[in-house]
Every structure is written in structure tokens, then in C-alpha cells.
GROMACS .gro file of C-alpha atoms in nm:
model
  477
    1MET     CA    1  -7.145  -8.228   1.055
    2PHE     CA    2  -7.033  -8.581   1.079
    3SER     CA    3  -7.356  -8.759   1.075
    4SER     CA    4  -7.635  -8.871   0.847
    5THR     CA    5  -7.884  -9.157   0.807
    6SER     CA    6  -7.946  -9.423   0.543
    7VAL     CA    7  -8.266  -9.410   0.337
    8ILE     CA    8  -8.440  -9.595   0.056
    9GLU     CA    9  -8.488  -9.402  -0.268
   10LEU     CA   10  -8.851  -9.295  -0.311
   11ILE     CA   11  -8.957  -9.371  -0.666
   12LEU     CA   12  -9.331  -9.440  -0.667
   13PRO     CA   13  -9.566  -9.487  -0.369
   14ILE     CA   14  -9.635  -9.852  -0.459
   15GLY     CA   15  -9.275  -9.915  -0.544
   16PHE     CA   16  -9.162  -9.757  -0.221
   17THR     CA   17  -9.391  -9.982  -0.017
   18LEU     CA   18  -9.256 -10.287  -0.195
   19LEU     CA   19  -8.894 -10.178  -0.152
   20LEU     CA   20  -8.949 -10.104   0.215
   21GLY     CA   21  -9.106 -10.445   0.271
   22LEU     CA   22  -8.819 -10.618   0.095
   23ALA     CA   23  -8.565 -10.414   0.290
   24VAL     CA   24  -8.726 -10.499   0.622
   25PHE     CA   25  -8.740 -10.868   0.527
   26LYS     CA   26  -8.377 -10.863   0.417
   27PHE     CA   27  -8.279 -10.685   0.738
   28ILE     CA   28  -8.461 -10.936   0.960
   29LEU     CA   29  -8.310 -11.229   0.768
   30SER     CA   30  -7.956 -11.091   0.780
   31ARG     CA   31  -7.999 -10.997   1.144
   32SER     CA   32  -8.113 -11.346   1.239
   33LEU     CA   33  -7.809 -11.490   1.062
   34PHE     CA   34  -7.583 -11.225   1.211
   35VAL     CA   35  -7.698 -11.282   1.568
   36LYS     CA   36  -7.579 -11.643   1.552
   37LYS     CA   37  -7.226 -11.515   1.489
   38GLU     CA   38  -7.224 -11.259   1.771
   39PRO     CA   39  -6.949 -11.321   2.028
   40ALA     CA   40  -7.075 -11.398   2.378
   41ASN     CA   41  -6.895 -11.096   2.520
   42ILE     CA   42  -7.030 -10.832   2.282
   43PRO     CA   43  -7.156 -10.522   2.472
   44HIS     CA   44  -7.518 -10.531   2.584
   45GLY     CA   45  -7.780 -10.311   2.420
   46SER     CA   46  -8.091 -10.298   2.202
   47MET     CA   47  -8.108 -10.314   1.822
   48GLY     CA   48  -8.440 -10.128   1.803
   49TRP     CA   49  -8.680 -10.139   1.510
   50PRO     CA   50  -8.610 -10.334   1.190
   51PHE     CA   51  -8.403 -10.143   0.934
   52ILE     CA   52  -8.412  -9.798   1.102
   53GLY     CA   53  -8.291  -9.941   1.431
   54GLU     CA   54  -8.254  -9.665   1.692
   55THR     CA   55  -8.129  -9.393   1.458
   56LEU     CA   56  -8.416  -9.148   1.511
   57GLY     CA   57  -8.376  -9.163   1.888
   58TYR     CA   58  -8.000  -9.125   1.862
   59LEU     CA   59  -8.033  -8.812   1.646
   60LYS     CA   60  -8.311  -8.651   1.854
   61PRO     CA   61  -8.212  -8.285   1.916
   62HIS     CA   62  -8.107  -8.188   2.268
   63HIS     CA   63  -7.908  -7.920   2.448
   64SER     CA   64  -7.548  -7.949   2.334
   65ASN     CA   65  -7.422  -7.917   2.693
   66SER     CA   66  -7.598  -8.246   2.771
   67ILE     CA   67  -7.567  -8.595   2.622
   68GLY     CA   68  -7.941  -8.616   2.550
   69SER     CA   69  -8.205  -8.860   2.670
   70PHE     CA   70  -8.105  -9.142   2.431
   71LEU     CA   71  -7.748  -9.174   2.554
   72GLN     CA   72  -7.851  -9.104   2.912
   73ASP     CA   73  -8.099  -9.391   2.901
   74ARG     CA   74  -7.870  -9.639   2.725
   75CYS     CA   75  -7.571  -9.564   2.946
   76SER     CA   76  -7.778  -9.608   3.262
   77ARG     CA   77  -7.914  -9.941   3.134
   78TYR     CA   78  -7.613 -10.094   2.960
   79GLY     CA   79  -7.308  -9.894   3.066
   80ASN     CA   80  -7.088  -9.651   2.871
   81ILE     CA   81  -7.025  -9.904   2.593
   82PHE     CA   82  -7.330 -10.061   2.432
   83LYS     CA   83  -7.459 -10.207   2.106
   84SER     CA   84  -7.731 -10.058   1.887
   85HIS     CA   85  -7.840 -10.042   1.523
   86LEU     CA   86  -7.770  -9.696   1.380
   87PHE     CA   87  -7.752  -9.551   1.029
   88GLY     CA   88  -7.857  -9.884   0.882
   89THR     CA   89  -7.589 -10.106   1.039
   90PRO     CA   90  -7.506 -10.287   1.366
   91THR     CA   91  -7.312 -10.046   1.586
   92ILE     CA   92  -7.103 -10.025   1.900
   93VAL     CA   93  -7.154  -9.688   2.071
   94SER     CA   94  -6.873  -9.571   2.298
   95CYS     CA   95  -6.932  -9.307   2.565
   96ASP     CA   96  -6.609  -9.420   2.729
   97LEU     CA   97  -6.303  -9.194   2.716
   98GLU     CA   98  -6.053  -9.481   2.715
   99LEU     CA   99  -6.225  -9.666   2.431
  100ASN     CA  100  -6.270  -9.343   2.232
  101THR     CA  101  -5.896  -9.278   2.258
  102PHE     CA  102  -5.821  -9.639   2.164
  103ILE     CA  103  -6.039  -9.611   1.851
  104LEU     CA  104  -5.881  -9.284   1.737
  105GLN     CA  105  -5.526  -9.406   1.800
  106ASN     CA  106  -5.577  -9.732   1.612
  107GLU     CA  107  -5.724  -9.615   1.283
  108GLU     CA  108  -5.601  -9.827   0.991
  109LYS     CA  109  -5.487 -10.092   1.241
  110PHE     CA  110  -5.814 -10.203   1.400
  111PHE     CA  111  -6.058  -9.946   1.261
  112LYS     CA  112  -6.119  -9.750   0.942
  113VAL     CA  113  -6.312  -9.435   0.864
  114TYR     CA  114  -6.669  -9.519   0.772
  115TYR     CA  115  -6.952  -9.281   0.682
  116PRO     CA  116  -7.299  -9.352   0.544
  117LYS     CA  117  -7.323  -9.332   0.165
  118PRO     CA  118  -7.519  -9.001   0.160
  119VAL     CA  119  -7.234  -8.832   0.350
  120LYS     CA  120  -6.983  -8.967   0.098
  121ASP     CA  121  -7.201  -8.853  -0.192
  122ILE     CA  122  -7.239  -8.498  -0.070
  123LEU     CA  123  -6.877  -8.447   0.042
  124GLY     CA  124  -6.721  -8.607  -0.264
  125LYS     CA  125  -6.484  -8.900  -0.294
  126PHE     CA  126  -6.171  -8.692  -0.227
  127SER     CA  127  -6.284  -8.528   0.098
  128MET     CA  128  -6.032  -8.569   0.381
  129ILE     CA  129  -6.322  -8.683   0.600
  130ILE     CA  130  -6.380  -8.980   0.367
  131VAL     CA  131  -6.042  -9.088   0.230
  132SER     CA  132  -5.786  -9.296   0.416
  133GLY     CA  133  -5.433  -9.432   0.385
  134GLU     CA  134  -5.189  -9.262   0.149
  135GLU     CA  135  -5.461  -9.049  -0.009
  136HIS     CA  136  -5.549  -8.904   0.333
  137LYS     CA  137  -5.183  -8.838   0.415
  138LYS     CA  138  -5.135  -8.658   0.083
  139LEU     CA  139  -5.437  -8.432   0.119
  140ARG     CA  140  -5.383  -8.368   0.489
  141SER     CA  141  -5.024  -8.256   0.429
  142VAL     CA  142  -5.156  -7.983   0.199
  143ALA     CA  143  -5.400  -7.865   0.466
  144VAL     CA  144  -5.130  -7.873   0.735
  145ASN     CA  145  -4.902  -7.664   0.514
  146PHE     CA  146  -5.182  -7.409   0.469
  147ILE     CA  147  -5.244  -7.388   0.844
  148THR     CA  148  -4.874  -7.355   0.925
  149ILE     CA  149  -4.828  -7.069   0.680
  150SER     CA  150  -5.145  -6.895   0.802
  151LYS     CA  151  -5.045  -6.904   1.169
  152SER     CA  152  -4.708  -6.747   1.094
  153SER     CA  153  -4.836  -6.488   0.847
  154LEU     CA  154  -4.846  -6.139   0.997
  155ASP     CA  155  -5.049  -6.024   0.696
  156PHE     CA  156  -5.321  -6.283   0.759
  157LEU     CA  157  -5.331  -6.231   1.136
  158GLY     CA  158  -5.357  -5.858   1.072
  159TYR     CA  159  -5.644  -5.924   0.831
  160VAL     CA  160  -5.823  -6.129   1.098
  161GLU     CA  161  -5.815  -5.838   1.340
  162LYS     CA  162  -5.905  -5.572   1.082
  163LEU     CA  163  -6.202  -5.776   0.958
  164ALA     CA  164  -6.320  -5.832   1.317
  165ILE     CA  165  -6.315  -5.457   1.379
  166LYS     CA  166  -6.499  -5.395   1.053
  167VAL     CA  167  -6.768  -5.655   1.132
  168MET     CA  168  -6.834  -5.507   1.477
  169GLU     CA  169  -6.847  -5.141   1.372
  170PRO     CA  170  -7.215  -5.138   1.258
  171TRP     CA  171  -7.325  -5.298   1.586
  172LYS     CA  172  -7.293  -4.959   1.756
  173ASN     CA  173  -7.619  -4.859   1.590
  174GLN     CA  174  -7.798  -5.193   1.615
  175ARG     CA  175  -8.003  -5.294   1.915
  176GLU     CA  176  -8.007  -5.659   1.812
  177VAL     CA  177  -7.743  -5.865   1.633
  178PHE     CA  178  -7.799  -6.209   1.480
  179PHE     CA  179  -7.461  -6.318   1.602
  180PHE     CA  180  -7.439  -6.671   1.463
  181GLN     CA  181  -7.507  -6.540   1.112
  182GLU     CA  182  -7.247  -6.265   1.161
  183ALA     CA  183  -6.991  -6.516   1.290
  184LYS     CA  184  -7.046  -6.745   0.991
  185GLN     CA  185  -6.995  -6.460   0.747
  186PHE     CA  186  -6.684  -6.349   0.936
  187THR     CA  187  -6.519  -6.692   0.935
  188LEU     CA  188  -6.608  -6.768   0.572
  189HIS     CA  189  -6.466  -6.434   0.456
  190LEU     CA  190  -6.147  -6.510   0.650
  191MET     CA  191  -6.112  -6.840   0.468
  192LEU     CA  192  -6.192  -6.690   0.127
  193LYS     CA  193  -5.929  -6.422   0.180
  194ASN     CA  194  -5.668  -6.666   0.301
  195LEU     CA  195  -5.737  -6.935   0.041
  196LEU     CA  196  -5.836  -6.737  -0.266
  197ASN     CA  197  -5.732  -6.379  -0.186
  198MET     CA  198  -6.101  -6.284  -0.217
  199GLU     CA  199  -6.241  -5.978  -0.038
  200PRO     CA  200  -6.589  -5.970   0.125
  201GLY     CA  201  -6.715  -5.726  -0.140
  202ASP     CA  202  -6.636  -5.964  -0.425
  203PRO     CA  203  -6.962  -6.087  -0.587
  204LEU     CA  204  -6.822  -6.440  -0.590
  205ALA     CA  205  -6.775  -6.422  -0.211
  206SER     CA  206  -7.146  -6.351  -0.166
  207LYS     CA  207  -7.235  -6.633  -0.405
  208ILE     CA  208  -7.014  -6.883  -0.222
  209LEU     CA  209  -7.156  -6.775   0.115
  210GLN     CA  210  -7.515  -6.833   0.004
  211ASP     CA  211  -7.425  -7.173  -0.140
  212PHE     CA  212  -7.247  -7.265   0.183
  213LEU     CA  213  -7.552  -7.171   0.390
  214THR     CA  214  -7.767  -7.395   0.169
  215PHE     CA  215  -7.508  -7.670   0.180
  216MET     CA  216  -7.479  -7.674   0.561
  217LYS     CA  217  -7.856  -7.664   0.611
  218GLY     CA  218  -7.905  -7.971   0.394
  219PHE     CA  219  -7.585  -8.153   0.482
  220ILE     CA  220  -7.721  -8.244   0.824
  221SER     CA  221  -8.080  -8.304   0.708
  222ILE     CA  222  -8.248  -8.639   0.638
  223PRO     CA  223  -8.064  -8.755   0.322
  224ILE     CA  224  -8.353  -8.790   0.078
  225ASN     CA  225  -8.222  -8.682  -0.260
  226LEU     CA  226  -8.555  -8.577  -0.414
  227PRO     CA  227  -8.630  -8.238  -0.575
  228GLY     CA  228  -8.718  -7.975  -0.316
  229THR     CA  229  -8.566  -8.152  -0.015
  230SER     CA  230  -8.295  -7.980   0.190
  231PHE     CA  231  -8.054  -8.261   0.109
  232ALA     CA  232  -8.112  -8.229  -0.266
  233LYS     CA  233  -8.061  -7.852  -0.244
  234ALA     CA  234  -7.740  -7.909  -0.047
  235PHE     CA  235  -7.612  -8.155  -0.305
  236LYS     CA  236  -7.668  -7.899  -0.582
  237ALA     CA  237  -7.511  -7.622  -0.369
  238ARG     CA  238  -7.201  -7.834  -0.324
  239MET     CA  239  -7.183  -7.884  -0.702
  240ARG     CA  240  -7.215  -7.507  -0.753
  241ILE     CA  241  -6.936  -7.436  -0.504
  242SER     CA  242  -6.713  -7.691  -0.678
  243SER     CA  243  -6.796  -7.535  -1.015
  244THR     CA  244  -6.714  -7.186  -0.883
  245LEU     CA  245  -6.380  -7.306  -0.748
  246ARG     CA  246  -6.305  -7.481  -1.077
  247ASP     CA  247  -6.375  -7.157  -1.266
  248ILE     CA  248  -6.148  -6.964  -1.028
  249ILE     CA  249  -5.867  -7.216  -1.084
  250ARG     CA  250  -5.915  -7.193  -1.462
  251GLU     CA  251  -5.905  -6.813  -1.452
  252ARG     CA  252  -5.600  -6.814  -1.225
  253ARG     CA  253  -5.416  -7.045  -1.466
  254GLY     CA  254  -5.483  -6.796  -1.744
  255ARG     CA  255  -5.344  -6.509  -1.537
  256ASN     CA  256  -5.037  -6.705  -1.434
  257LYS     CA  257  -4.958  -6.780  -1.798
  258LEU     CA  258  -4.953  -6.405  -1.852
  259GLY     CA  259  -4.713  -6.365  -1.560
  260VAL     CA  260  -4.974  -6.220  -1.322
  261SER     CA  261  -4.927  -6.433  -1.009
  262LYS     CA  262  -5.073  -6.354  -0.665
  263GLU     CA  263  -4.847  -6.602  -0.482
  264ASP     CA  264  -5.124  -6.698  -0.239
  265PHE     CA  265  -5.240  -7.040  -0.121
  266LEU     CA  266  -5.435  -7.103  -0.440
  267ASP     CA  267  -5.122  -7.041  -0.646
  268SER     CA  268  -4.935  -7.275  -0.414
  269ILE     CA  269  -5.187  -7.557  -0.442
  270MET     CA  270  -5.209  -7.514  -0.819
  271LYS     CA  271  -4.834  -7.580  -0.840
  272ASN     CA  272  -4.875  -7.907  -0.653
  273GLU     CA  273  -4.832  -8.165  -0.928
  274GLU     CA  274  -4.923  -8.452  -0.696
  275LEU     CA  275  -5.287  -8.337  -0.690
  276ASN     CA  276  -5.535  -8.345  -0.977
  277ASP     CA  277  -5.797  -8.071  -1.008
  278ASP     CA  278  -6.065  -8.272  -0.827
  279GLU     CA  279  -5.831  -8.323  -0.530
  280LYS     CA  280  -5.737  -7.955  -0.527
  281ILE     CA  281  -6.102  -7.851  -0.524
  282SER     CA  282  -6.175  -8.102  -0.249
  283VAL     CA  283  -5.893  -7.965  -0.030
  284LEU     CA  284  -6.022  -7.611  -0.080
  285LEU     CA  285  -6.376  -7.723   0.011
  286ASP     CA  286  -6.259  -7.910   0.321
  287ILE     CA  287  -6.064  -7.610   0.452
  288LEU     CA  288  -6.352  -7.374   0.375
  289LEU     CA  289  -6.597  -7.604   0.549
  290ALA     CA  290  -6.381  -7.655   0.857
  291GLY     CA  291  -6.286  -7.290   0.896
  292TYR     CA  292  -6.640  -7.169   0.832
  293GLU     CA  293  -6.848  -7.402   1.045
  294THR     CA  294  -6.638  -7.492   1.348
  295THR     CA  295  -6.486  -7.151   1.424
  296SER     CA  296  -6.818  -6.967   1.390
  297GLY     CA  297  -6.982  -7.228   1.613
  298LEU     CA  298  -6.706  -7.186   1.870
  299MET     CA  299  -6.751  -6.808   1.876
  300ALA     CA  300  -7.126  -6.840   1.929
  301LEU     CA  301  -7.080  -7.093   2.209
  302ILE     CA  302  -6.831  -6.866   2.388
  303LEU     CA  303  -7.068  -6.569   2.381
  304TYR     CA  304  -7.352  -6.787   2.504
  305PHE     CA  305  -7.157  -6.924   2.800
  306LEU     CA  306  -6.997  -6.588   2.887
  307ALA     CA  307  -7.340  -6.425   2.896
  308HIS     CA  308  -7.427  -6.669   3.177
  309SER     CA  309  -7.094  -6.637   3.359
  310PRO     CA  310  -7.027  -6.274   3.465
  311SER     CA  311  -6.717  -6.369   3.665
  312ALA     CA  312  -6.556  -6.538   3.364
  313LEU     CA  313  -6.644  -6.244   3.140
  314GLN     CA  314  -6.492  -6.000   3.389
  315GLN     CA  315  -6.164  -6.189   3.409
  316LEU     CA  316  -6.156  -6.216   3.031
  317LYS     CA  317  -6.198  -5.837   3.001
  318GLU     CA  318  -5.920  -5.779   3.252
  319GLU     CA  319  -5.683  -6.001   3.056
  320HIS     CA  320  -5.754  -5.819   2.731
  321LEU     CA  321  -5.725  -5.479   2.895
  322GLU     CA  322  -5.379  -5.585   3.010
  323VAL     CA  323  -5.286  -5.700   2.659
  324ARG     CA  324  -5.420  -5.377   2.505
  325GLY     CA  325  -5.234  -5.170   2.766
  326CYS     CA  326  -4.905  -5.297   2.624
  327LYS     CA  327  -4.998  -5.188   2.269
  328LYS     CA  328  -5.014  -4.855   2.094
  329ASP     CA  329  -5.367  -4.742   2.007
  330SER     CA  330  -5.359  -4.856   1.645
  331GLU     CA  331  -5.108  -5.139   1.688
  332LEU     CA  332  -5.233  -5.479   1.578
  333LEU     CA  333  -5.212  -5.799   1.779
  334ASN     CA  334  -4.950  -6.065   1.707
  335LEU     CA  335  -4.871  -6.421   1.813
  336GLU     CA  336  -4.679  -6.300   2.118
  337ASP     CA  337  -4.995  -6.124   2.237
  338TYR     CA  338  -5.192  -6.441   2.178
  339LYS     CA  339  -4.950  -6.641   2.392
  340LYS     CA  340  -5.026  -6.404   2.681
  341MET     CA  341  -5.400  -6.478   2.661
  342GLU     CA  342  -5.394  -6.770   2.906
  343PHE     CA  343  -5.744  -6.722   3.045
  344THR     CA  344  -5.878  -6.667   2.691
  345SER     CA  345  -5.739  -7.009   2.602
  346HIS     CA  346  -5.917  -7.158   2.903
  347VAL     CA  347  -6.246  -6.994   2.797
  348ILE     CA  348  -6.210  -7.137   2.446
  349SER     CA  349  -6.132  -7.486   2.576
  350GLU     CA  350  -6.419  -7.481   2.823
  351ALA     CA  351  -6.667  -7.367   2.558
  352LEU     CA  352  -6.556  -7.658   2.340
  353ARG     CA  353  -6.594  -7.902   2.630
  354CYS     CA  354  -6.937  -7.774   2.731
  355GLY     CA  355  -7.074  -7.698   2.385
  356ASN     CA  356  -6.952  -8.006   2.194
  357LEU     CA  357  -6.924  -7.884   1.836
  358VAL     CA  358  -6.834  -8.235   1.722
  359LYS     CA  359  -7.048  -8.494   1.899
  360PHE     CA  360  -6.921  -8.815   1.736
  361VAL     CA  361  -6.748  -8.964   1.434
  362HIS     CA  362  -6.800  -9.281   1.229
  363ARG     CA  363  -6.557  -9.573   1.225
  364LYS     CA  364  -6.579  -9.945   1.139
  365ALA     CA  365  -6.392 -10.242   1.287
  366ILE     CA  366  -6.174 -10.409   1.022
  367LYS     CA  367  -6.126 -10.718   1.240
  368ASP     CA  368  -6.261 -10.853   1.568
  369VAL     CA  369  -6.126 -10.614   1.831
  370LYS     CA  370  -6.081 -10.709   2.197
  371PHE     CA  371  -6.118 -10.419   2.441
  372LYS     CA  372  -6.113 -10.514   2.808
  373GLU     CA  373  -6.397 -10.764   2.858
  374PHE     CA  374  -6.569 -10.673   2.529
  375VAL     CA  375  -6.533 -10.782   2.167
  376ILE     CA  376  -6.619 -10.543   1.885
  377PRO     CA  377  -6.711 -10.764   1.587
  378GLU     CA  378  -6.546 -10.724   1.249
  379GLY     CA  379  -6.759 -10.517   1.011
  380TRP     CA  380  -6.954 -10.339   1.284
  381GLN     CA  381  -6.979  -9.963   1.286
  382VAL     CA  382  -6.821  -9.792   1.587
  383LEU     CA  383  -6.931  -9.448   1.711
  384PRO     CA  384  -6.696  -9.282   1.960
  385VAL     CA  385  -6.915  -9.015   2.125
  386PHE     CA  386  -6.688  -8.728   2.227
  387SER     CA  387  -6.952  -8.533   2.418
  388ALA     CA  388  -7.013  -8.811   2.673
  389PRO     CA  389  -6.671  -8.798   2.847
  390HIS     CA  390  -6.684  -8.416   2.831
  391LEU     CA  391  -6.999  -8.423   3.044
  392ASN     CA  392  -6.912  -8.719   3.265
  393PRO     CA  393  -6.928  -8.625   3.638
  394SER     CA  394  -6.667  -8.890   3.720
  395LEU     CA  395  -6.419  -8.701   3.497
  396HIS     CA  396  -6.526  -8.340   3.549
  397GLU     CA  397  -6.667  -8.182   3.864
  398ASN     CA  398  -7.009  -8.027   3.789
  399PRO     CA  399  -6.961  -8.106   3.417
  400SER     CA  400  -7.259  -7.899   3.293
  401GLU     CA  401  -7.115  -7.587   3.459
  402PHE     CA  402  -6.911  -7.349   3.243
  403ASN     CA  403  -6.592  -7.320   3.448
  404PRO     CA  404  -6.280  -7.199   3.261
  405TRP     CA  405  -6.076  -7.219   3.581
  406ARG     CA  406  -6.087  -7.600   3.568
  407TRP     CA  407  -5.827  -7.571   3.292
  408ASN     CA  408  -5.570  -7.445   3.544
  409ASP     CA  409  -5.531  -7.817   3.612
  410ALA     CA  410  -5.324  -7.959   3.324
  411ALA     CA  411  -5.491  -8.297   3.373
  412THR     CA  412  -5.818  -8.158   3.231
  413SER     CA  413  -5.679  -8.163   2.878
  414LYS     CA  414  -5.633  -8.542   2.905
  415LYS     CA  415  -6.005  -8.590   2.970
  416VAL     CA  416  -6.138  -8.425   2.654
  417THR     CA  417  -6.138  -8.498   2.280
  418MET     CA  418  -6.218  -8.163   2.125
  419PHE     CA  419  -6.033  -8.200   1.795
  420GLY     CA  420  -6.039  -8.573   1.726
  421GLY     CA  421  -5.715  -8.767   1.754
  422GLY     CA  422  -5.468  -9.001   1.592
  423VAL     CA  423  -5.407  -8.956   1.219
  424ARG     CA  424  -5.717  -8.733   1.195
  425LEU     CA  425  -5.631  -8.482   1.465
  426CYS     CA  426  -5.773  -8.152   1.337
  427PRO     CA  427  -5.483  -7.961   1.175
  428GLY     CA  428  -5.661  -7.624   1.196
  429ALA     CA  429  -5.748  -7.630   1.565
  430GLU     CA  430  -5.486  -7.378   1.676
  431LEU     CA  431  -5.558  -7.138   1.389
  432GLY     CA  432  -5.926  -7.135   1.485
  433ARG     CA  433  -5.831  -7.056   1.844
  434VAL     CA  434  -5.612  -6.763   1.733
  435GLU     CA  435  -5.891  -6.620   1.515
  436THR     CA  436  -6.138  -6.655   1.801
  437ALA     CA  437  -5.901  -6.492   2.052
  438PHE     CA  438  -5.841  -6.191   1.825
  439PHE     CA  439  -6.215  -6.152   1.770
  440LEU     CA  440  -6.287  -6.172   2.143
  441HIS     CA  441  -6.021  -5.912   2.214
  442HIS     CA  442  -6.220  -5.637   2.044
  443LEU     CA  443  -6.562  -5.770   2.136
  444VAL     CA  444  -6.516  -5.777   2.514
  445LEU     CA  445  -6.346  -5.436   2.516
  446LYS     CA  446  -6.608  -5.263   2.301
  447TYR     CA  447  -6.944  -5.428   2.377
  448ARG     CA  448  -7.165  -5.586   2.640
  449TRP     CA  449  -7.446  -5.820   2.542
  450LYS     CA  450  -7.748  -6.014   2.663
  451ILE     CA  451  -7.906  -6.332   2.529
  452LYS     CA  452  -8.277  -6.412   2.538
  453GLU     CA  453  -8.356  -6.658   2.818
  454ASP     CA  454  -8.490  -6.939   2.599
  455GLU     CA  455  -8.194  -6.933   2.358
  456CYS     CA  456  -7.945  -7.217   2.393
  457PRO     CA  457  -7.713  -7.431   2.180
  458ILE     CA  458  -7.890  -7.737   2.040
  459SER     CA  459  -7.722  -8.054   1.912
  460TYR     CA  460  -7.886  -8.182   1.590
  461PRO     CA  461  -7.609  -8.333   1.628
  462PHE     CA  462  -7.440  -8.027   1.473
  463VAL     CA  463  -7.469  -7.721   1.698
  464GLU     CA  464  -7.736  -7.467   1.612
  465PHE     CA  465  -7.932  -7.193   1.789
  466LYS     CA  466  -8.308  -7.144   1.771
  467ARG     CA  467  -8.290  -6.787   1.636
  468SER     CA  468  -7.928  -6.770   1.524
  469MET     CA  469  -7.850  -6.642   1.876
  470VAL     CA  470  -7.996  -6.293   1.877
  471LEU     CA  471  -7.791  -6.064   2.103
  472GLU     CA  472  -7.901  -5.740   2.261
  473MET     CA  473  -7.582  -5.547   2.193
  474GLU     CA  474  -7.468  -5.228   2.371
  475PRO     CA  475  -7.142  -5.035   2.313
  476ILE     CA  476  -6.915  -4.979   2.613
  477GLY     CA  477  -6.836  -4.615   2.682
   0.00000   0.00000   0.00000
């Protein structure tokens, strides 16, 4: 979800040819001038074709539990830190854990957040992914407050479990389940309930879900904003979602004036006088996006890996049988139960390490940065690739193997970057883990499943499945 490419607007065929020629000429000229200023100890690498550089190769889809042929080739030729030309700009690519950590820990000191213009356009200027400095602190504090309240809310945690049970009930009579679609609906409905107090049966919930599906499909497509393209459809879907949220805020204000207050998160954020309406809508969108996409992807990855690891699945079942054995039949789970799910936590962590929901992020050097023997030039884009250390055999034994037991060693957590770091450490990481654990509790105790042999998680670089991960589902008992 954190990537895109730069493009030239297509106006007329002749005009496009002229623009492309001028762009290539400008690129070659600027590159020739730029090369003269390159420090002698800049990382080695290849800049690829004029203008497009090596972007297409970098974004080539591959199994998400691998780093892909592009990174494999460049790392073998140049090492884990190399130069390239990606997303329309000179770039330093880091597949090195130490440099990745250094970049994340030094944002606003040596580096700043930097995303291609199409990403900024589609997310909006107040997205937490885009903003920095005091604006980022202000918006992030609102999101952190939401997460903190959610984790401690017995009502919300109870809703998570009840909705999970409700979602799974029809599967008893279904031979096949399109699980990734089901997971996306489940996580979006959780967010809509928690943010807006909106139930799954609400017509607006269905409308928002459809717009989100369109938005996500186009968000990670080639960013050509022409009628009929996926990106153009996504841009319009994002505008519709924003408009829907604006209407909800307007309606809620009218109710509150009449003394009819729901005292939910929306009421809370509406009382925040530090935020204007555009910022409030952006916070709501960011939380919806994060809760919808990452948690559903995590659930799908876990089921995929468990289907290929019978021993891990068996131990997971045994842990949840033990947890359930301490509860009354209809008694709901709570945070104390979650804290007992040690192996479940290992399964979640290992799925994140193997599956790599977030492959990389965009940063830019705000000054010449010295790192060991290398210099990262001022103004260059920097891409810390999280998936590379996760799958590095020098850091993890048999890295492509799904092995939750490796997390018995506390040192494993120091070798992964699953939720970013520094000032942008994901505030909702723990809430997503709780939701996933509660969902797994009922799934592993009520169902067994199989996955078709050719199905696997693919990095586009967002994680997707060929057929939305069709499961052959069978009730237990």
C-alpha cells in the first residue's frame, strides 16, 4: 500500500510523444549533471533506463515469502545496499537491517517521509502517511487515543468475538469460502462499528465497503488518472468515501445539537477543536484503511501458512482448547485470555515475518548522510525494504520456512521490522493482533480447511491472492 510510480499525463498521442521525448531529454541532462556531483563512496548499482529507471523490475510481482528476482539479483551483484532509479528519482535501496533501523530512527533528523505525487494525491494532504512534524504528531495522537480506548473496551472486544462467530456461522453449509473477501468485510465492519457505531446491515456500511474495494484495487495500480483506469476509479472512490464521512459528521452534529449523543469515537473526534473537518475525515480514513487492509491480510496469511504446517496448527488448537476450557460455554474472551495465547502470538509474528504485508516505505535524505563506508546524497530517495532482513538466512535459520517456534528466542524480535519504527511505529499493531487472535480462537476450534495447491500470497508489492484464497471449509464435529 505504500508504493506507486510516476507517470506523464496522457493528453493526445502526438502530445504524449513530444512530452515523453522532452522528459527523457531532461532526465538524461539532469542525470549527466547529477553524476558529476555523486560522492565517490555512494553505493554501487545500476540506474536502468532513462526516466523509468528500474521501477518496473522493482515492482514485478513475486511470492511474498521471497524478496523477488529484482532484489535477489541486485543484492548478489552490489550487496544489501545499492543505488537505483525508482519512481522517477535517484534512489538508495536498503535490504540491510541496520540501515533500515537507522533510517526509521532518524526521521526528521536525516530523513523525511517522501511519497510519489500520485500517492499524495489519492491519500489526501492530511493523511498520516504523508504529513510530518507537528501535523503528524497531532493526527497520530488522535489515532493512538482511539487504539488505546479500543484495546481496553470490553464492549468492543466482545463485538469482535460476536462478529467473528456471526461471520463463520454460514460456513457450515458452504463447501468453499473466499476467505480473503470474508476477512476484508470482517475487518472493515469492525472498524465501522468502532469508529462510527455502524452495524454491518447499515446501507452506508455496504456502500463504504464497495468504495473501499475499488479504492484499494486502484491505489496500488499504475497511477494513470484517465477515465476508466483503476487509478482514476480509486481516486473517485476515495472522494466518495470522504463525502460519505462528511455527511455522517454533518448528520451527527445535527443530532448532538438535539441532545442525542452516542458518545463513540466519532463524537470524541468531533469535539477535538484542534482538528478541522478535513483533518478529522483524514484520520477516520487512515484508521479505516489500516484496520481494513493490514488485519485482513494478516488473517489470510496465517490461514495460508497454517494450512501448510500441521504441527503449528495442532499446537495452536491445543492452546485455544486450554483457553476455552477455562471459560463457561457462552463466556466471551477478554484481554487476560489474550495474554495467555503465547503460541498464537508467535503464529501471528511468524506470519508477518514470512508474509511481509508491508514490503517497503519511502523516505528522502534531507542532507548528505554517512552510514558506515557509504554516503547517501542529499535529495535522494531512500527505500528501506523490510522484507529483505525478514528473509535473510544470516539472520533467520531457514527463513522461507514458517516456524512459529523461532519466536521462543526473544532475539528474533530484534531482527524484524513488522510495524515500521521510530515516530511512525504503527499505533494499531497490538489491536490488530488481538482481533486476529479472537478470530483464530473460534476458527481453529470449529473448522478445518484446505487451500488449493497453486494458491499463494503474492507481493504486488501489496499482498494479494490469485483467487482471494478459496478455502475448502469443513466443520469440526
